[in-house]
């Protein structure tokens, strides 16, 4: 196992993530709530196990922790469980949104068949609209036990994040440190915009929450999360490394056991100062595990993770990656020129406002609706420039239709949900048809 001997080893890890232009990939991750059909209750782990058993017929292979099957894998993809048994697809790294969309639809169709067989229902919203926190069934994963204990100490809504939210994540590559700096900064500046456009979590415990994206509100009050001011500056590999190693460890995984790090920082681990592992220093796997416990809106591994998008219906799993691919891969310089004129304070204020005000949030004297039109146009041009076409000769811009609908109608999915809820006083319409 590759040992970490210095901070430079960690910087080198990020440098190894640099890709050539023809290697740029797109990865998509998305989560779903599953409910029992007769009772409208969230599924427990026993039921999830039946879902996993059903999915194995489609070529998925089990992933085990102790005696439990806690996930599945297939062809670079994995299905995993969040703390409250939310089911997540972590997609493979693919070279076009066409392939991402096909991958998502194939998986969702398989999951739909499992739900039909087992009398379950899927829901594509980003905050559980029914279930109280104390009633959410838990996943028997070791690390979640530690997180449940430690996370609330530094974020009052941390447990709500763990057990009651679902999200969408887009993973994109960088070609150099210079390219990373621009893409990371642009992604950070776009957080309020994507929060507003893709807002889809207005209901909490059968009532209107007052927010369009309550998921975003929760994540803003979660330990180890948020949008640090430093992300809106020129974040390079060394600065990100400093940010990471000065973050407390949640746990250390050794000999298949998750050990509570008792508030020690990763830097302490590097210095051999963990009381639970005396004089033992970390390896690269320890570092990767630590990176995965940082829950900021944008995150760095060996690629950039964009984490500010609410979960939504099937078409959104194509629309949100297309929006970002068009900007970061197809039209980076034009998009970066726009945000480089914005004030950091404006973005931090918009970040707080966007979950509630949505498209009416103001950045640099314009509404996010107006900025949305501008960035949507840039994204479309970027995708057309990439000119990656499907078998019908259509480029990736076809996947922007769901985003165009939101922008052109000045109405988010959250606002449509609120209208239906006010008319029906019933949330059954949120369930997907199986």
Short mmCIF file of C-alpha atoms in Angstrom, two decimals:
data_model
loop_
_atom_site.label_atom_id
_atom_site.label_comp_id
_atom_site.label_asym_id
_atom_site.label_seq_id
_atom_site.Cartn_x
_atom_site.Cartn_y
_atom_site.Cartn_z
CA UNK A 1 0.00 0.00 0.00
CA UNK A 2 1.37 3.42 -1.01
CA UNK A 3 2.54 5.17 2.16
CA UNK A 4 2.12 8.92 2.71
CA UNK A 5 5.42 10.46 3.77
CA UNK A 6 4.75 14.15 3.16
CA UNK A 7 2.18 16.70 2.07
CA UNK A 8 3.73 16.57 -1.40
CA UNK A 9 2.55 12.96 -1.72
CA UNK A 10 -1.01 14.22 -1.39
CA UNK A 11 -0.47 17.02 -3.90
CA UNK A 12 0.94 14.40 -6.27
CA UNK A 13 -2.24 12.36 -5.83
CA UNK A 14 -4.31 15.24 -7.22
CA UNK A 15 -1.77 15.86 -9.99
CA UNK A 16 -2.15 12.24 -11.10
CA UNK A 17 -5.81 13.03 -11.75
CA UNK A 18 -4.92 15.24 -14.72
CA UNK A 19 -6.33 13.86 -17.97
CA UNK A 20 -5.64 14.51 -21.64
CA UNK A 21 -8.40 16.25 -23.57
CA UNK A 22 -9.46 13.02 -25.28
CA UNK A 23 -9.71 11.31 -21.86
CA UNK A 24 -12.22 13.70 -20.29
CA UNK A 25 -15.08 11.72 -18.78
CA UNK A 26 -18.45 12.34 -17.17
CA UNK A 27 -19.72 10.51 -14.10
CA UNK A 28 -23.19 10.84 -12.60
CA UNK A 29 -24.39 9.76 -9.15
CA UNK A 30 -27.97 9.96 -7.94
CA UNK A 31 -30.02 8.79 -4.97
CA UNK A 32 -33.62 7.65 -4.55
CA UNK A 33 -36.03 7.18 -1.68
CA UNK A 34 -37.87 3.85 -1.68
CA UNK A 35 -41.17 3.44 0.17
CA UNK A 36 -43.35 0.47 1.03
CA UNK A 37 -46.48 0.65 -1.12
CA UNK A 38 -49.21 -0.20 1.41
CA UNK A 39 -47.81 1.77 4.36
CA UNK A 40 -45.93 4.68 2.71
CA UNK A 41 -43.06 3.97 5.10
CA UNK A 42 -39.38 4.11 4.15
CA UNK A 43 -37.94 0.68 3.40
CA UNK A 44 -35.75 -1.04 5.98
CA UNK A 45 -32.53 -2.91 5.30
CA UNK A 46 -34.32 -6.27 5.08
CA UNK A 47 -36.38 -4.94 2.17
CA UNK A 48 -33.32 -3.40 0.52
CA UNK A 49 -31.69 -6.84 0.67
CA UNK A 50 -34.61 -8.18 -1.38
CA UNK A 51 -34.09 -5.38 -3.91
CA UNK A 52 -30.42 -6.33 -4.18
CA UNK A 53 -31.33 -10.01 -4.64
CA UNK A 54 -33.70 -9.08 -7.47
CA UNK A 55 -31.13 -6.85 -9.20
CA UNK A 56 -28.52 -9.61 -9.34
CA UNK A 57 -30.36 -11.10 -12.32
CA UNK A 58 -29.21 -8.05 -14.33
CA UNK A 59 -25.53 -8.80 -13.77
CA UNK A 60 -24.99 -6.89 -10.53
CA UNK A 61 -22.49 -8.50 -8.14
CA UNK A 62 -22.80 -8.23 -4.33
CA UNK A 63 -20.53 -6.06 -2.17
CA UNK A 64 -20.28 -7.33 1.42
CA UNK A 65 -19.41 -5.84 4.80
CA UNK A 66 -19.20 -8.61 7.41
CA UNK A 67 -22.31 -10.74 6.82
CA UNK A 68 -24.32 -8.04 5.04
CA UNK A 69 -24.64 -7.29 1.33
CA UNK A 70 -24.37 -3.50 1.48
CA UNK A 71 -24.10 -2.77 -2.23
CA UNK A 72 -23.75 -4.05 -5.78
CA UNK A 73 -21.28 -3.51 -8.62
CA UNK A 74 -21.35 -3.88 -12.41
CA UNK A 75 -19.08 -2.61 -15.20
CA UNK A 76 -17.59 0.36 -13.35
CA UNK A 77 -20.88 1.23 -11.64
CA UNK A 78 -21.91 0.63 -8.06
CA UNK A 79 -25.14 0.69 -6.10
CA UNK A 80 -24.67 1.73 -2.48
CA UNK A 81 -26.79 2.67 0.51
CA UNK A 82 -26.98 5.97 2.34
CA UNK A 83 -27.60 5.93 6.12
CA UNK A 84 -31.40 5.80 5.82
CA UNK A 85 -31.40 3.14 3.07
CA UNK A 86 -31.56 5.68 0.28
CA UNK A 87 -30.35 3.81 -2.81
CA UNK A 88 -27.55 5.46 -4.80
CA UNK A 89 -26.17 4.71 -8.24
CA UNK A 90 -22.54 5.75 -8.68
CA UNK A 91 -22.20 5.67 -12.43
CA UNK A 92 -19.15 4.71 -14.46
CA UNK A 93 -16.86 7.34 -15.95
CA UNK A 94 -18.13 7.67 -19.51
CA UNK A 95 -17.18 9.90 -22.42
CA UNK A 96 -20.55 11.48 -23.23
CA UNK A 97 -23.83 12.48 -21.63
CA UNK A 98 -25.53 10.14 -24.12
CA UNK A 99 -23.87 7.22 -22.33
CA UNK A 100 -24.57 8.66 -18.86
CA UNK A 101 -28.23 9.03 -19.73
CA UNK A 102 -28.47 5.49 -21.10
CA UNK A 103 -26.73 4.16 -18.00
CA UNK A 104 -29.12 5.99 -15.65
CA UNK A 105 -32.21 4.90 -17.57
CA UNK A 106 -31.10 1.26 -17.65
CA UNK A 107 -30.47 1.25 -13.89
CA UNK A 108 -33.70 3.10 -13.08
CA UNK A 109 -35.69 0.68 -15.22
CA UNK A 110 -34.14 -2.24 -13.33
CA UNK A 111 -34.92 -0.55 -10.01
CA UNK A 112 -38.48 0.14 -11.18
CA UNK A 113 -38.93 -3.56 -11.98
CA UNK A 114 -37.63 -4.48 -8.52
CA UNK A 115 -40.10 -2.07 -6.92
CA UNK A 116 -42.99 -3.49 -8.93
CA UNK A 117 -42.07 -7.04 -7.96
CA UNK A 118 -41.72 -6.19 -4.25
CA UNK A 119 -44.70 -3.79 -4.02
CA UNK A 120 -42.53 -0.73 -3.40
CA UNK A 121 -42.53 2.84 -4.71
CA UNK A 122 -39.73 5.16 -5.81
CA UNK A 123 -39.73 8.88 -5.15
CA UNK A 124 -37.59 11.46 -6.94
CA UNK A 125 -37.38 14.35 -4.49
CA UNK A 126 -34.43 15.57 -2.45
CA UNK A 127 -35.97 15.61 1.02
CA UNK A 128 -38.26 12.93 2.42
CA UNK A 129 -41.66 14.69 2.50
CA UNK A 130 -43.27 12.29 5.01
CA UNK A 131 -40.94 10.63 7.45
CA UNK A 132 -39.79 12.08 10.75
CA UNK A 133 -36.10 11.66 11.48
CA UNK A 134 -36.66 9.25 14.37
CA UNK A 135 -38.75 6.96 12.14
CA UNK A 136 -36.17 6.44 9.38
CA UNK A 137 -34.84 2.83 9.30
CA UNK A 138 -31.04 2.73 9.48
CA UNK A 139 -28.44 0.98 7.34
CA UNK A 140 -26.14 -1.45 9.22
CA UNK A 141 -22.87 0.04 7.97
CA UNK A 142 -20.11 0.53 10.53
CA UNK A 143 -19.07 3.98 9.42
CA UNK A 144 -22.62 5.32 9.68
CA UNK A 145 -22.67 4.43 13.38
CA UNK A 146 -19.67 6.71 13.95
CA UNK A 147 -21.09 9.43 11.69
CA UNK A 148 -24.43 9.37 13.52
CA UNK A 149 -22.59 10.00 16.78
CA UNK A 150 -20.04 12.57 15.54
CA UNK A 151 -21.75 14.61 12.81
CA UNK A 152 -24.31 16.48 14.98
CA UNK A 153 -21.51 17.94 17.11
CA UNK A 154 -20.69 20.50 14.43
CA UNK A 155 -23.90 20.85 12.42
CA UNK A 156 -27.41 20.88 13.86
CA UNK A 157 -29.06 19.35 10.77
CA UNK A 158 -26.38 16.73 10.10
CA UNK A 159 -28.62 13.78 10.91
CA UNK A 160 -31.36 15.18 8.67
CA UNK A 161 -28.76 15.27 5.89
CA UNK A 162 -27.76 11.67 6.49
CA UNK A 163 -31.21 10.14 6.81
CA UNK A 164 -33.67 12.43 5.00
CA UNK A 165 -31.94 13.80 1.89
CA UNK A 166 -31.16 12.57 -1.60
CA UNK A 167 -28.95 14.34 -4.13
CA UNK A 168 -27.41 14.28 -7.58
CA UNK A 169 -23.68 14.56 -8.22
CA UNK A 170 -21.74 15.26 -11.42
CA UNK A 171 -18.10 14.18 -11.66
CA UNK A 172 -15.84 15.91 -14.19
CA UNK A 173 -12.13 15.77 -15.02
CA UNK A 174 -9.40 18.39 -15.24
CA UNK A 175 -6.42 18.47 -17.63
CA UNK A 176 -3.91 20.39 -15.51
CA UNK A 177 -3.70 22.31 -12.25
CA UNK A 178 -4.47 25.51 -14.15
CA UNK A 179 -7.53 23.87 -15.70
CA UNK A 180 -8.57 22.55 -12.28
CA UNK A 181 -8.37 26.03 -10.73
CA UNK A 182 -10.77 27.46 -13.33
CA UNK A 183 -13.20 24.54 -13.23
CA UNK A 184 -13.28 24.34 -9.44
CA UNK A 185 -13.82 28.08 -9.10
CA UNK A 186 -16.53 28.15 -11.77
CA UNK A 187 -18.30 25.18 -10.16
CA UNK A 188 -18.19 26.91 -6.78
CA UNK A 189 -19.58 30.18 -8.16
CA UNK A 190 -22.38 28.25 -9.90
CA UNK A 191 -23.58 26.59 -6.67
CA UNK A 192 -26.42 29.10 -6.01
CA UNK A 193 -27.48 28.86 -9.66
CA UNK A 194 -27.70 25.07 -9.74
CA UNK A 195 -29.37 25.09 -6.31
CA UNK A 196 -32.08 27.38 -7.68
CA UNK A 197 -32.57 25.78 -11.10
CA UNK A 198 -32.73 22.19 -9.85
CA UNK A 199 -34.63 22.89 -6.60
CA UNK A 200 -36.92 19.95 -5.84
CA UNK A 201 -37.47 19.55 -2.10
CA UNK A 202 -40.15 21.92 -0.76
CA UNK A 203 -42.11 19.53 1.50
CA UNK A 204 -41.14 18.46 5.04
CA UNK A 205 -43.34 16.23 7.24
CA UNK A 206 -46.38 16.71 4.96
CA UNK A 207 -46.16 20.51 5.07
CA UNK A 208 -44.64 23.30 3.01
CA UNK A 209 -41.20 24.05 4.41
CA UNK A 210 -40.92 27.61 3.12
CA UNK A 211 -37.98 26.48 0.98
CA UNK A 212 -37.74 25.34 -2.63
CA UNK A 213 -34.67 23.26 -1.84
CA UNK A 214 -34.89 22.20 1.77
CA UNK A 215 -32.10 19.73 1.00
CA UNK A 216 -29.79 22.68 0.36
CA UNK A 217 -30.91 24.37 3.58
CA UNK A 218 -30.05 21.17 5.47
CA UNK A 219 -26.65 20.81 3.84
CA UNK A 220 -25.83 24.40 4.79
CA UNK A 221 -26.29 23.36 8.42
CA UNK A 222 -24.33 20.12 8.22
CA UNK A 223 -20.92 19.31 9.67
CA UNK A 224 -18.02 19.36 7.18
CA UNK A 225 -20.24 20.83 4.46
CA UNK A 226 -21.20 24.14 2.86
CA UNK A 227 -19.41 26.51 0.50
CA UNK A 228 -16.15 27.73 2.09
CA UNK A 229 -15.07 31.22 1.06
CA UNK A 230 -11.69 29.80 0.01
CA UNK A 231 -13.45 27.79 -2.73
CA UNK A 232 -14.42 31.08 -4.38
CA UNK A 233 -10.79 32.12 -4.62
CA UNK A 234 -8.03 30.45 -6.64
CA UNK A 235 -7.97 27.01 -5.05
CA UNK A 236 -4.96 25.00 -6.24
CA UNK A 237 -3.83 21.47 -5.33
CA UNK A 238 -1.69 22.60 -2.39
CA UNK A 239 -4.40 24.83 -0.93
CA UNK A 240 -6.95 22.05 -1.21
CA UNK A 241 -4.50 19.65 0.43
CA UNK A 242 -4.05 22.10 3.33
CA UNK A 243 -7.84 22.39 3.62
CA UNK A 244 -8.21 18.61 3.74
CA UNK A 245 -5.41 17.71 6.16
CA UNK A 246 -6.62 20.31 8.66
CA UNK A 247 -10.11 18.78 8.64
CA UNK A 248 -10.82 16.39 11.55
CA UNK A 249 -10.99 12.71 10.69
CA UNK A 250 -14.38 11.07 11.11
CA UNK A 251 -12.89 7.60 11.30
CA UNK A 252 -9.98 5.41 10.24
CA UNK A 253 -10.54 2.04 8.57
CA UNK A 254 -8.06 -0.63 9.68
CA UNK A 255 -8.42 -4.42 9.48
CA UNK A 256 -12.05 -4.05 8.33
CA UNK A 257 -12.86 -2.05 11.47
CA UNK A 258 -13.95 1.60 11.54
CA UNK A 259 -12.18 3.38 14.39
CA UNK A 260 -13.37 6.67 15.87
CA UNK A 261 -10.57 9.21 15.36
CA UNK A 262 -11.74 11.27 18.36
CA UNK A 263 -11.50 14.63 16.64
CA UNK A 264 -7.91 14.32 15.46
CA UNK A 265 -7.01 15.92 12.13
CA UNK A 266 -5.58 14.10 9.14
CA UNK A 267 -2.39 16.09 9.73
CA UNK A 268 -2.15 14.48 13.19
CA UNK A 269 -2.44 11.10 11.48
CA UNK A 270 0.41 12.06 9.15
CA UNK A 271 2.50 12.96 12.19
CA UNK A 272 1.77 9.59 13.84
CA UNK A 273 -0.22 11.23 16.63
CA UNK A 274 -3.42 9.16 16.67
CA UNK A 275 -3.95 7.53 20.05
CA UNK A 276 -6.00 4.77 18.40
CA UNK A 277 -3.09 3.91 16.05
CA UNK A 278 0.09 4.89 17.85
CA UNK A 279 3.04 5.70 15.59
CA UNK A 280 1.16 4.47 12.51
CA UNK A 281 1.02 6.83 9.54
CA UNK A 282 -1.62 6.89 6.80
CA UNK A 283 -1.50 5.35 3.35
CA UNK A 284 -3.23 6.58 0.21
CA UNK A 285 -6.38 4.56 0.96
CA UNK A 286 -6.69 6.36 4.30
CA UNK A 287 -6.48 9.64 2.40
CA UNK A 288 -9.16 8.57 -0.09
CA UNK A 289 -11.44 7.55 2.78
CA UNK A 290 -10.91 10.94 4.40
CA UNK A 291 -11.67 12.80 1.16
CA UNK A 292 -15.02 11.01 0.96
CA UNK A 293 -16.05 12.39 4.38
CA UNK A 294 -15.79 16.02 3.29
CA UNK A 295 -19.28 17.10 2.29
CA UNK A 296 -18.77 20.51 0.69
CA UNK A 297 -20.86 21.65 -2.30
CA UNK A 298 -17.87 21.08 -4.60
CA UNK A 299 -15.23 18.48 -3.80
CA UNK A 300 -11.92 17.26 -5.18
CA UNK A 301 -10.75 13.67 -5.50
CA UNK A 302 -8.92 12.73 -8.69
CA UNK A 303 -11.73 14.61 -10.41
CA UNK A 304 -14.12 17.41 -9.48
CA UNK A 305 -17.41 16.52 -7.81
CA UNK A 306 -20.34 18.94 -8.18
CA UNK A 307 -22.84 18.28 -5.39
CA UNK A 308 -25.37 21.14 -5.41
CA UNK A 309 -28.14 19.51 -7.47
CA UNK A 310 -31.39 18.17 -6.03
CA UNK A 311 -32.59 14.72 -7.03
CA UNK A 312 -35.41 14.82 -9.57
CA UNK A 313 -37.18 12.78 -12.23
CA UNK A 314 -35.40 10.65 -14.80
CA UNK A 315 -34.85 13.41 -17.37
CA UNK A 316 -33.00 15.49 -14.78
CA UNK A 317 -30.32 12.81 -14.51
CA UNK A 318 -29.48 13.77 -18.09
CA UNK A 319 -30.17 17.52 -17.84
CA UNK A 320 -27.93 18.46 -14.91
CA UNK A 321 -24.78 16.71 -16.23
CA UNK A 322 -25.43 18.15 -19.70
CA UNK A 323 -25.66 21.66 -18.20
CA UNK A 324 -22.29 21.31 -16.47
CA UNK A 325 -20.53 19.44 -19.28
CA UNK A 326 -21.49 22.18 -21.73
CA UNK A 327 -19.96 24.80 -19.43
CA UNK A 328 -16.87 23.06 -18.01
CA UNK A 329 -15.90 21.03 -21.07
CA UNK A 330 -17.43 22.98 -23.93
CA UNK A 331 -17.39 26.66 -22.96
CA UNK A 332 -15.12 27.06 -19.93
CA UNK A 333 -13.44 30.35 -20.83
CA UNK A 334 -16.69 32.19 -21.64
CA UNK A 335 -18.38 30.98 -18.45
CA UNK A 336 -15.30 31.76 -16.36
CA UNK A 337 -15.11 35.30 -17.77
CA UNK A 338 -18.60 35.97 -16.43
CA UNK A 339 -18.06 34.73 -12.88
CA UNK A 340 -14.64 36.41 -12.63
CA UNK A 341 -16.49 39.75 -12.48
CA UNK A 342 -18.69 38.68 -9.56
CA UNK A 343 -18.09 39.56 -5.93
CA UNK A 344 -17.42 36.70 -3.52
CA UNK A 345 -19.79 38.28 -0.99
CA UNK A 346 -22.57 38.23 -3.61
CA UNK A 347 -22.14 34.49 -4.08
CA UNK A 348 -22.07 33.74 -0.37
CA UNK A 349 -25.29 35.74 0.08
CA UNK A 350 -26.89 34.07 -2.93
CA UNK A 351 -25.88 30.69 -1.56
CA UNK A 352 -27.96 31.37 1.57
CA UNK A 353 -30.86 32.87 -0.40
CA UNK A 354 -31.16 30.37 -3.26
CA UNK A 355 -32.81 27.50 -1.34
CA UNK A 356 -35.70 29.82 -0.46
CA UNK A 357 -35.84 32.41 -3.25
CA UNK A 358 -34.88 30.12 -6.11
CA UNK A 359 -34.74 31.81 -9.52
CA UNK A 360 -35.48 35.20 -7.90
CA UNK A 361 -32.15 35.17 -6.04
CA UNK A 362 -29.92 38.09 -7.02
CA UNK A 363 -26.27 37.84 -8.10
CA UNK A 364 -24.47 40.94 -9.32
CA UNK A 365 -27.74 42.87 -9.85
CA UNK A 366 -29.39 40.15 -11.94
CA UNK A 367 -31.72 37.35 -10.95
CA UNK A 368 -30.65 33.74 -11.22
CA UNK A 369 -33.39 33.42 -13.83
CA UNK A 370 -31.50 35.94 -16.01
CA UNK A 371 -28.14 34.31 -15.30
CA UNK A 372 -29.72 30.93 -15.95
CA UNK A 373 -30.65 31.98 -19.47
CA UNK A 374 -27.10 33.17 -20.09
CA UNK A 375 -25.42 30.02 -18.77
CA UNK A 376 -27.96 27.75 -20.45
CA UNK A 377 -27.11 29.38 -23.78
CA UNK A 378 -23.38 28.99 -23.11
CA UNK A 379 -23.89 25.36 -22.14
CA UNK A 380 -25.88 24.65 -25.28
CA UNK A 381 -23.17 26.18 -27.45
CA UNK A 382 -20.54 24.20 -25.55
CA UNK A 383 -22.35 20.92 -26.14
CA UNK A 384 -22.84 21.74 -29.80
CA UNK A 385 -19.12 22.49 -30.03
CA UNK A 386 -18.29 19.11 -28.46
CA UNK A 387 -20.44 17.60 -31.22
CA UNK A 388 -20.71 14.16 -29.63
CA UNK A 389 -23.69 12.58 -31.37
CA UNK A 390 -25.94 9.61 -30.75
CA UNK A 391 -27.09 7.07 -33.33
CA UNK A 392 -29.75 9.54 -34.51
CA UNK A 393 -27.16 12.25 -35.16
CA UNK A 394 -28.22 14.39 -32.17
CA UNK A 395 -25.59 16.06 -29.99
CA UNK A 396 -25.65 16.27 -26.17
CA UNK A 397 -27.62 19.54 -26.17
CA UNK A 398 -30.83 17.48 -26.54
CA UNK A 399 -30.55 16.75 -22.82
CA UNK A 400 -30.95 20.41 -21.88
CA UNK A 401 -34.69 20.32 -22.62
CA UNK A 402 -35.63 19.82 -18.94
CA UNK A 403 -33.44 22.77 -17.93
CA UNK A 404 -34.84 24.89 -20.76
CA UNK A 405 -38.36 24.14 -19.55
CA UNK A 406 -37.54 25.41 -16.05
CA UNK A 407 -35.85 28.56 -17.32
CA UNK A 408 -38.34 29.37 -20.10
CA UNK A 409 -41.35 28.89 -17.81
CA UNK A 410 -39.69 30.56 -14.80
CA UNK A 411 -40.88 27.64 -12.69
CA UNK A 412 -38.78 25.07 -10.85
CA UNK A 413 -39.89 21.52 -10.10
CA UNK A 414 -40.27 22.60 -6.48
CA UNK A 415 -42.74 25.32 -7.45
CA UNK A 416 -44.74 22.84 -9.54
CA UNK A 417 -44.85 20.51 -6.53
CA UNK A 418 -46.05 23.34 -4.29
CA UNK A 419 -48.88 24.16 -6.72
CA UNK A 420 -50.03 20.54 -6.87
CA UNK A 421 -49.80 20.17 -3.10
CA UNK A 422 -51.92 23.27 -2.50
CA UNK A 423 -54.57 21.94 -4.87
CA UNK A 424 -54.59 18.32 -3.68
CA UNK A 425 -53.28 18.40 -0.10
CA UNK A 426 -51.94 14.98 -1.00
CA UNK A 427 -48.42 13.89 -1.91
CA UNK A 428 -49.16 10.65 -3.74
CA UNK A 429 -48.33 12.40 -7.04
CA UNK A 430 -44.67 12.43 -5.99
CA UNK A 431 -44.38 8.67 -6.38
CA UNK A 432 -43.08 7.39 -9.68
CA UNK A 433 -45.23 4.99 -11.63
CA UNK A 434 -43.99 1.40 -11.53
#
